Tab-separated table of C-alpha atoms and ligand atoms in Angstrom:
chain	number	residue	atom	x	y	z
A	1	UNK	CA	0.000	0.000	0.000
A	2	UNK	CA	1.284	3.329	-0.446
A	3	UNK	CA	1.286	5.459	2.222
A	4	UNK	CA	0.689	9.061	1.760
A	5	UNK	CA	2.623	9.949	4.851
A	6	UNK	CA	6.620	8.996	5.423
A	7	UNK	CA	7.229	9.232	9.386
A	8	UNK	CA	10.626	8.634	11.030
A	9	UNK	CA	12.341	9.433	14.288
A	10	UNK	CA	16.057	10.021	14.512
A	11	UNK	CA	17.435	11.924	17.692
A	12	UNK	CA	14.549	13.213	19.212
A	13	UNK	CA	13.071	14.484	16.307
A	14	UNK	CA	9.810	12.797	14.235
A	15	UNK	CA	10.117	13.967	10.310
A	16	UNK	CA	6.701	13.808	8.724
A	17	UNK	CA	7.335	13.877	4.648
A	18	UNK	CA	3.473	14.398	3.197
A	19	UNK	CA	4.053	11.803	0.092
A	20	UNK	CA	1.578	12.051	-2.481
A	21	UNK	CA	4.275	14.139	-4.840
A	22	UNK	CA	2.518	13.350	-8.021
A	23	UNK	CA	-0.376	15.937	-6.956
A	24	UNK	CA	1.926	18.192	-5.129
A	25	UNK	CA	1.163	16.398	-1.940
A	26	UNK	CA	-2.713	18.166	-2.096
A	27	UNK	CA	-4.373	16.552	0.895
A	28	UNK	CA	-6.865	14.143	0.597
A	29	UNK	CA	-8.952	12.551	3.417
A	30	UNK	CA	-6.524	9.417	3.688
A	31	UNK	CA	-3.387	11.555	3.876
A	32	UNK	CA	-5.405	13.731	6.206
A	33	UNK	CA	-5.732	10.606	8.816
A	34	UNK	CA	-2.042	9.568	8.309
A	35	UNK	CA	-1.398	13.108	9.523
A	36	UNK	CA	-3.246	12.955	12.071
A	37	UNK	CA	-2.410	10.196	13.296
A	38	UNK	CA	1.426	11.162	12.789
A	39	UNK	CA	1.164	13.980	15.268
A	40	UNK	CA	-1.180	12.214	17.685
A	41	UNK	CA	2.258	10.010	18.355
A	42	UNK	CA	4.187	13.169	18.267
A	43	UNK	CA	2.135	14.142	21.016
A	44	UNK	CA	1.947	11.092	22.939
A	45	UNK	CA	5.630	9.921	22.607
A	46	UNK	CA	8.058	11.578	24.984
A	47	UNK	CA	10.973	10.486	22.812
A	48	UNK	CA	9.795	13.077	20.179
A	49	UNK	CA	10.879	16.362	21.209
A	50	UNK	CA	10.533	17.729	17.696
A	51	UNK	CA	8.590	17.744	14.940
A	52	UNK	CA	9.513	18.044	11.313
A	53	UNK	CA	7.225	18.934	8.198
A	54	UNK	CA	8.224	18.501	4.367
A	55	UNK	CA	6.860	16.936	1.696
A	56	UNK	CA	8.275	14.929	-1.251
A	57	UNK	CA	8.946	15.633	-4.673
A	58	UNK	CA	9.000	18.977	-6.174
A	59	UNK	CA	6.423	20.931	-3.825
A	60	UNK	CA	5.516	21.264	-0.431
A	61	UNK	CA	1.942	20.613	-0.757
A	62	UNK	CA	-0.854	22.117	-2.704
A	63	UNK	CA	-3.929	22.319	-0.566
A	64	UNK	CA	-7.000	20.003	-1.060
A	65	UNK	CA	-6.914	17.760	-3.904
A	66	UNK	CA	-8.951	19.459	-6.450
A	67	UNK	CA	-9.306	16.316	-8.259
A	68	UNK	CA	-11.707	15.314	-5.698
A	69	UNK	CA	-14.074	18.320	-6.038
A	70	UNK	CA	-14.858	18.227	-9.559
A	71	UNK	CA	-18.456	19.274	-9.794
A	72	UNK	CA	-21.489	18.826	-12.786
A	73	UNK	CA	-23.015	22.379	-13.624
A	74	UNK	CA	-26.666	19.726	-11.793
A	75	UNK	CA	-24.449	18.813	-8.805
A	76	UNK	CA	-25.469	20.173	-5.289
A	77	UNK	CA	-22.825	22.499	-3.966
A	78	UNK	CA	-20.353	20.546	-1.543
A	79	UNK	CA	-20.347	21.455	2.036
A	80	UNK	CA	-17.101	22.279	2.356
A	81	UNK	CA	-17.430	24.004	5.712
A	82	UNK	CA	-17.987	20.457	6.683
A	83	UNK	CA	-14.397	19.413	5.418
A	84	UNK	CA	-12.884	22.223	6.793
A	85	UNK	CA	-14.752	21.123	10.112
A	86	UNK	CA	-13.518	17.637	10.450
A	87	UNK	CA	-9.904	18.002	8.837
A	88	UNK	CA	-8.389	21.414	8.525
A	89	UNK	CA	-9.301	23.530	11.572
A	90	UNK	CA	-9.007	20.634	13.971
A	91	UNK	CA	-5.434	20.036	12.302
A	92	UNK	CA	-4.460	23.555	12.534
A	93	UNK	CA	-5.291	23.743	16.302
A	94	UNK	CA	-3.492	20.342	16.916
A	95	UNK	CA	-0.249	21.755	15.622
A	96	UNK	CA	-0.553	25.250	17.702
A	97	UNK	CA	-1.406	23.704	20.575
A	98	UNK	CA	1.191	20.873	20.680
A	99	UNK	CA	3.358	21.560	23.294
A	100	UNK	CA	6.740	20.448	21.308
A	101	UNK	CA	8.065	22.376	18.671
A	102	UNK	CA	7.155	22.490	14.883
A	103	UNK	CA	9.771	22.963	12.235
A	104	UNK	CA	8.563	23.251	8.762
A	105	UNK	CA	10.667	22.770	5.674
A	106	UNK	CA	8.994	24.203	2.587
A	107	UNK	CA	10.562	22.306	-0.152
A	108	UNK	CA	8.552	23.628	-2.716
A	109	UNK	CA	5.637	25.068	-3.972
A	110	UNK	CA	3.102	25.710	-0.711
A	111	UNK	CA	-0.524	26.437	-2.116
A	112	UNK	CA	-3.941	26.619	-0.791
A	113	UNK	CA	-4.007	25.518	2.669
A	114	UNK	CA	-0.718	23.896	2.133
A	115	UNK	CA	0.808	27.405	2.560
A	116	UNK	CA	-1.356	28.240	5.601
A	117	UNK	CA	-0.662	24.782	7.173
A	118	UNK	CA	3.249	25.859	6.468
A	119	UNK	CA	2.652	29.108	8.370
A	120	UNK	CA	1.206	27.227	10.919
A	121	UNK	CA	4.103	25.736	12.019
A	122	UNK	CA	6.509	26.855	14.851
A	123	UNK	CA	9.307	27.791	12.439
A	124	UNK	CA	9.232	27.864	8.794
A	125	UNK	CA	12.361	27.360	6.203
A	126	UNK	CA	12.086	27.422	2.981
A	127	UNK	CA	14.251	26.891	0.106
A	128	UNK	CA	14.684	29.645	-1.901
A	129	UNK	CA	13.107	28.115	-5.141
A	130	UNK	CA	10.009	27.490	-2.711
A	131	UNK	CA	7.091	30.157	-2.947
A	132	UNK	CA	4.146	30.495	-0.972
A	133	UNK	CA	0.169	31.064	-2.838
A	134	UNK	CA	-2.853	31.906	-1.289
A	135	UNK	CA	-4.435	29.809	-4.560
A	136	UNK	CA	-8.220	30.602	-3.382
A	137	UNK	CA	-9.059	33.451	-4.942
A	138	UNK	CA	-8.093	31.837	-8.482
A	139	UNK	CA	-10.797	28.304	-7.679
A	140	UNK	CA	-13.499	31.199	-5.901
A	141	UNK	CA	-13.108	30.421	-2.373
A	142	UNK	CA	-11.265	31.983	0.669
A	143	UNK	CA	-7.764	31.752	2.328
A	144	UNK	CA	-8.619	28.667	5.031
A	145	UNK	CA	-6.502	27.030	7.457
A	146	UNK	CA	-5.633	30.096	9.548
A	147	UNK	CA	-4.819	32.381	6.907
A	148	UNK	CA	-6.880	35.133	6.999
A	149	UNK	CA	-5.607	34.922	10.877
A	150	UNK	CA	-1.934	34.327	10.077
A	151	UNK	CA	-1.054	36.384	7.307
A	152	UNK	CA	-2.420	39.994	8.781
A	153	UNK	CA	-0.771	38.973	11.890
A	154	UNK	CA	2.360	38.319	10.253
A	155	UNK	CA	2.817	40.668	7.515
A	156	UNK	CA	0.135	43.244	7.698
A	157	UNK	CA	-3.106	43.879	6.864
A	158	UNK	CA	-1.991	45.407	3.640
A	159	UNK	CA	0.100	42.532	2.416
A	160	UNK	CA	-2.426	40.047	3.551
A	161	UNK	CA	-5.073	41.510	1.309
A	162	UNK	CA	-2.858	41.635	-1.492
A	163	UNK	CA	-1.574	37.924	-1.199
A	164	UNK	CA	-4.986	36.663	-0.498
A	165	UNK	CA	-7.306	38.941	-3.803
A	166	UNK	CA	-3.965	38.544	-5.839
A	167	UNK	CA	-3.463	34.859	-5.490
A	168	UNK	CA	0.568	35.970	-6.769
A	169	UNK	CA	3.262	33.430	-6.187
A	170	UNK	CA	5.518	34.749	-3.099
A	171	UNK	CA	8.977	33.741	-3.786
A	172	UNK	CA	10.559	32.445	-0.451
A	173	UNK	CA	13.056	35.226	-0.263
A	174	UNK	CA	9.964	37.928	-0.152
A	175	UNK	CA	8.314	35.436	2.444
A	176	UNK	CA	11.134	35.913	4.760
A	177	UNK	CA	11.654	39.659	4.007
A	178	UNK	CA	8.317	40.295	5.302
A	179	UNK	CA	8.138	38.101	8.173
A	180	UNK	CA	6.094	35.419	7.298
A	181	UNK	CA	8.604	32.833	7.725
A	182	UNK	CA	12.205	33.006	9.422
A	183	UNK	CA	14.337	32.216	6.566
A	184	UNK	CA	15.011	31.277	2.891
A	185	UNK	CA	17.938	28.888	2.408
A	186	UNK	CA	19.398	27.386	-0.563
A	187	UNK	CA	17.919	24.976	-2.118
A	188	UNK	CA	20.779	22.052	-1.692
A	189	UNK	CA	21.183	23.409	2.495
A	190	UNK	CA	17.098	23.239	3.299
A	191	UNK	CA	16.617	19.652	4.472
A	192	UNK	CA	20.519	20.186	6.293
A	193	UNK	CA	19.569	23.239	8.196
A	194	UNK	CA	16.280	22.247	9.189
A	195	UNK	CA	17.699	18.791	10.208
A	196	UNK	CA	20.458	20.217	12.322
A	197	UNK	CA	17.633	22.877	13.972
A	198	UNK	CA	15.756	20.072	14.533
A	199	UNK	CA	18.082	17.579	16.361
A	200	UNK	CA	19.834	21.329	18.490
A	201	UNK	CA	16.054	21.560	19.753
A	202	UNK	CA	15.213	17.942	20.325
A	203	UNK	CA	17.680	19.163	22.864
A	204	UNK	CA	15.990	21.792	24.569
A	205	UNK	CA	13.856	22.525	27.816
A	206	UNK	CA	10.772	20.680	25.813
A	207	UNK	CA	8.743	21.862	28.477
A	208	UNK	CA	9.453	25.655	28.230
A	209	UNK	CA	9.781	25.337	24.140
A	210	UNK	CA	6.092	24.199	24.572
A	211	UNK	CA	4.647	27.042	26.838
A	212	UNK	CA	6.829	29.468	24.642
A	213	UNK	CA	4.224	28.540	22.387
A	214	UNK	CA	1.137	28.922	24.184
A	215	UNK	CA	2.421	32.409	25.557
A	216	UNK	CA	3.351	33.625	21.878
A	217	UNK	CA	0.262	32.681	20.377
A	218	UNK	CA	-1.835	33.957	23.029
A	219	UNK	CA	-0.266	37.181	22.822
A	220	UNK	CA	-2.224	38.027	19.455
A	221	UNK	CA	-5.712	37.860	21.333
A	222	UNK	CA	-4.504	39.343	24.799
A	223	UNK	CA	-3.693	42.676	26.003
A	224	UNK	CA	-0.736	43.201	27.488
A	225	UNK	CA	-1.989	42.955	31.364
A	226	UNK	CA	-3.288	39.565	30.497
A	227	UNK	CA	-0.295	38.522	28.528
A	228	UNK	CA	1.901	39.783	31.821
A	229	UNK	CA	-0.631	37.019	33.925
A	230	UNK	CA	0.102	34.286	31.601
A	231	UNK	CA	3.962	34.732	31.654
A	232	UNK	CA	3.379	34.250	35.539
A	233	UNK	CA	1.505	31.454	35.512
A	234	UNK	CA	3.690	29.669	32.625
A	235	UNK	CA	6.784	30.643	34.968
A	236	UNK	CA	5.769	29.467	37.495
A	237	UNK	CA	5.048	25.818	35.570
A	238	UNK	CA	8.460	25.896	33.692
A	239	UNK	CA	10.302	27.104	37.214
A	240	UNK	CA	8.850	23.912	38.894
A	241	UNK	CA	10.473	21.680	36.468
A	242	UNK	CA	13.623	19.436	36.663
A	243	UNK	CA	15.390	21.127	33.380
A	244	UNK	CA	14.634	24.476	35.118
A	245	UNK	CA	16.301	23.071	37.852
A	246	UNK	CA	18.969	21.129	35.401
A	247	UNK	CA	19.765	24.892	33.672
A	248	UNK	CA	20.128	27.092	36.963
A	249	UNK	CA	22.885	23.861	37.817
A	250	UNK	CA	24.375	24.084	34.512
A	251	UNK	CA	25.199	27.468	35.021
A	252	UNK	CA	26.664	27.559	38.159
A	253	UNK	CA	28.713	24.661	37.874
A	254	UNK	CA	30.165	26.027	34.066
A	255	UNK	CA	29.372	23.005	31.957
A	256	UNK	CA	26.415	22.372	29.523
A	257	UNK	CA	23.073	21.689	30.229
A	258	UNK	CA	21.627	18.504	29.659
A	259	UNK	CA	17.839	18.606	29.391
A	260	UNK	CA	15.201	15.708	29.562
A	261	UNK	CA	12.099	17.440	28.363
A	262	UNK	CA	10.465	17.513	31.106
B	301	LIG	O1	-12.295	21.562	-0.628
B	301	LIG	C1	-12.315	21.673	0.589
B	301	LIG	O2	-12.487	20.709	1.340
B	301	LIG	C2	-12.091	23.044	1.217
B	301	LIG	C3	-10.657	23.245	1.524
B	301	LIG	C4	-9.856	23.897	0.704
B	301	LIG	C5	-8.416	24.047	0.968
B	301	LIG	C6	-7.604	24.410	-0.228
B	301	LIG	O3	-6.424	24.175	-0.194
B	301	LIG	S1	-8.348	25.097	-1.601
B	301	LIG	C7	-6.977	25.417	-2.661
B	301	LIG	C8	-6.587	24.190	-3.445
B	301	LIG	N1	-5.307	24.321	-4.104
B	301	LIG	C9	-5.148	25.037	-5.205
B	301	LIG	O4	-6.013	25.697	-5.702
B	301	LIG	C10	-3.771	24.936	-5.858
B	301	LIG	C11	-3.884	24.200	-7.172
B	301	LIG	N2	-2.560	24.012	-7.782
B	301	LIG	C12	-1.944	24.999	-8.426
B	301	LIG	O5	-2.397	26.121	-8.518
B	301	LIG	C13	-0.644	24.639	-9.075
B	301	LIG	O6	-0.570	23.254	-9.202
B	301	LIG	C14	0.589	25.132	-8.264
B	301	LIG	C15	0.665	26.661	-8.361
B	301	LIG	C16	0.496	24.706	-6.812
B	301	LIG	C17	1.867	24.533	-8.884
B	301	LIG	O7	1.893	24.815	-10.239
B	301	LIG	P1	2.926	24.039	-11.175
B	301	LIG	O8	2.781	24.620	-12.535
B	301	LIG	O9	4.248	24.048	-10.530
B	301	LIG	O10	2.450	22.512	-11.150
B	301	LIG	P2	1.187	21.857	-11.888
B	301	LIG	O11	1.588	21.384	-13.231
B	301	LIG	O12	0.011	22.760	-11.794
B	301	LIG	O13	0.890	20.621	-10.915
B	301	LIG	C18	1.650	19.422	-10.998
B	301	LIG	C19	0.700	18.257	-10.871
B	301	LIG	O14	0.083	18.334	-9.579
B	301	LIG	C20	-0.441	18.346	-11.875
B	301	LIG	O15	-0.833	17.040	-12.202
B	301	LIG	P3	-0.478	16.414	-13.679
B	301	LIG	O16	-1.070	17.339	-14.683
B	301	LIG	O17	1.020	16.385	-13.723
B	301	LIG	O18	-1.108	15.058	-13.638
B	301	LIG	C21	-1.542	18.999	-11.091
B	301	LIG	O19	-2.811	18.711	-11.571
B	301	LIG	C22	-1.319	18.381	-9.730
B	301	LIG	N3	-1.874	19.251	-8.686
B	301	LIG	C23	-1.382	20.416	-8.261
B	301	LIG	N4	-2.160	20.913	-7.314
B	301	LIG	C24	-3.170	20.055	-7.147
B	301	LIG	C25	-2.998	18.978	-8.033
B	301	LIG	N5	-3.847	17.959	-8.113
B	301	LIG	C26	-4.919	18.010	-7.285
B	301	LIG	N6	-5.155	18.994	-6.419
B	301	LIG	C27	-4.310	20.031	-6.312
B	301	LIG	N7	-4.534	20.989	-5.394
């Protein structure tokens, strides 16, 4: 059978390849599940300290299989709130609220809700032949999968109106210039330097890493007197645990950390 999802762990860190490269890894239900079901070990596994994201082939991944929706002029309109329902949002919100970091490696071509799943991840690379499409506006529908909440938030209202009504290509080099992603690396370097990122924060005070998270992604939605309260209250969780305790020791005693995760 072939499986539309590659998974491997190596050092700490799970690499997820999506796999269906012949349709630019466009998600269908079954690769959907696999992904699922790929990050629901991620989560459950406390030898996984990192997550990687990349897909094979040429692209990264192209959004929904379009060969799926094809529609007769006598068909009843899809319900495709309802897909977005049971696959996309609840996949979206899986990966933010993972407590264990995210790296994405944007091989290629990220379209459709394959570029908002990309920007959805902790840290985004890309190579620099990659580009980034908000593809809805050419099929008639609307950026999904957390763009219309990323992109302003990232880049600007401006720029998110543009790249969402304009449907243009973003080369990865402009995705890092305006702060949608944290870098644009040669092509033949990508898979190294995301590898090596990977494997330095499989490392890492896993615990911290994943309150990090919920603190910077709350900070969108809070104001700053609530942000201050959750910085307590994750401080006080991440100063009552044994690589907290493991750090301060580090320190003082002049050698390296060595961190467990927890
Ligand atoms: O439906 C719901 O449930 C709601 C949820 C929606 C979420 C969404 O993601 S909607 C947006 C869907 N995605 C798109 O609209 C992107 C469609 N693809 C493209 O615009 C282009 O393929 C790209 C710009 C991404 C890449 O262009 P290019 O020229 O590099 O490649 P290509 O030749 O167009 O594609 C290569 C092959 O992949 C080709 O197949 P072939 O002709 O070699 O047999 C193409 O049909 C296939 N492919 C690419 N994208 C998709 C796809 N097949 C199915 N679905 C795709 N999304």
């Amino acid at each position: 059978m072939t499986t539309s999802i590659l998974v491997s762990i190596d050092a700490g860190v799970q690499t997820i390849t999506l796999n269906r490269p012949d349709k630019l890894n466009s998600f269908n239900p079954g690769m959907h599940v696999q992904l699922r079901a790929a990050l629901d070990e991620a989560a459950g596994n406390a030898a996984i300290r990192c997550v990687l994201l990349t897909g094979s082939g040429r692209g990264f991944c192209a959004g929904q299989d379009l060969s799926e929706r094809e529609m007769k002029e006598t068909d009843t309109p899809r319900d495709l709130g309802a897909t977005i329902e049971e696959y996309y949002n609840p996949l979206v919100k899986f990966m933010q609220a993972l407590p264990k970091p995210i790296v994405c490696a944007v091989n290629g071509v990220a379209a459709g809700a394959g570029a908002n799943i990309a920007l959805a991840c902790d840290i985004v690379l890309a190579a620099k032949s990659a580009s980034f499409l908000q593809a809805f506006a050419k099929i008639g529908l609307v950026p999904d999968s957390g763009g219309t909440y990323f992109l302003p938030r990232l880049a600007g209202t401006a720029r998110a109106m543009a790249l969402a009504m304009l449907a243009e290509k973003l080369p990865a080099a402009d995705a890092e210039r305006m702060g949608l992603i944290w870098k644009a690396v040669d092509d033949d370097k990508l898979m190294m330097e995301a590898t090596a990122m990977c494997k330095h924060l499989a490392t890492q005070p896993t615990r911290a890493l994943g309150l990090m998270k919920q603190a910077i992604y709350a900070a969108g939605d809070n104001t700053l007197a609530g942000q201050l309260d959750l910085e307590r209250d994750l401080q006080r969780k991440a100063g009552g645990s044994p690589d907290y305790r493991e750090g301060v020791s580090a320190f003082l005693e002049k050698r390296k950390p060595t961190f467990t995760g927890q």
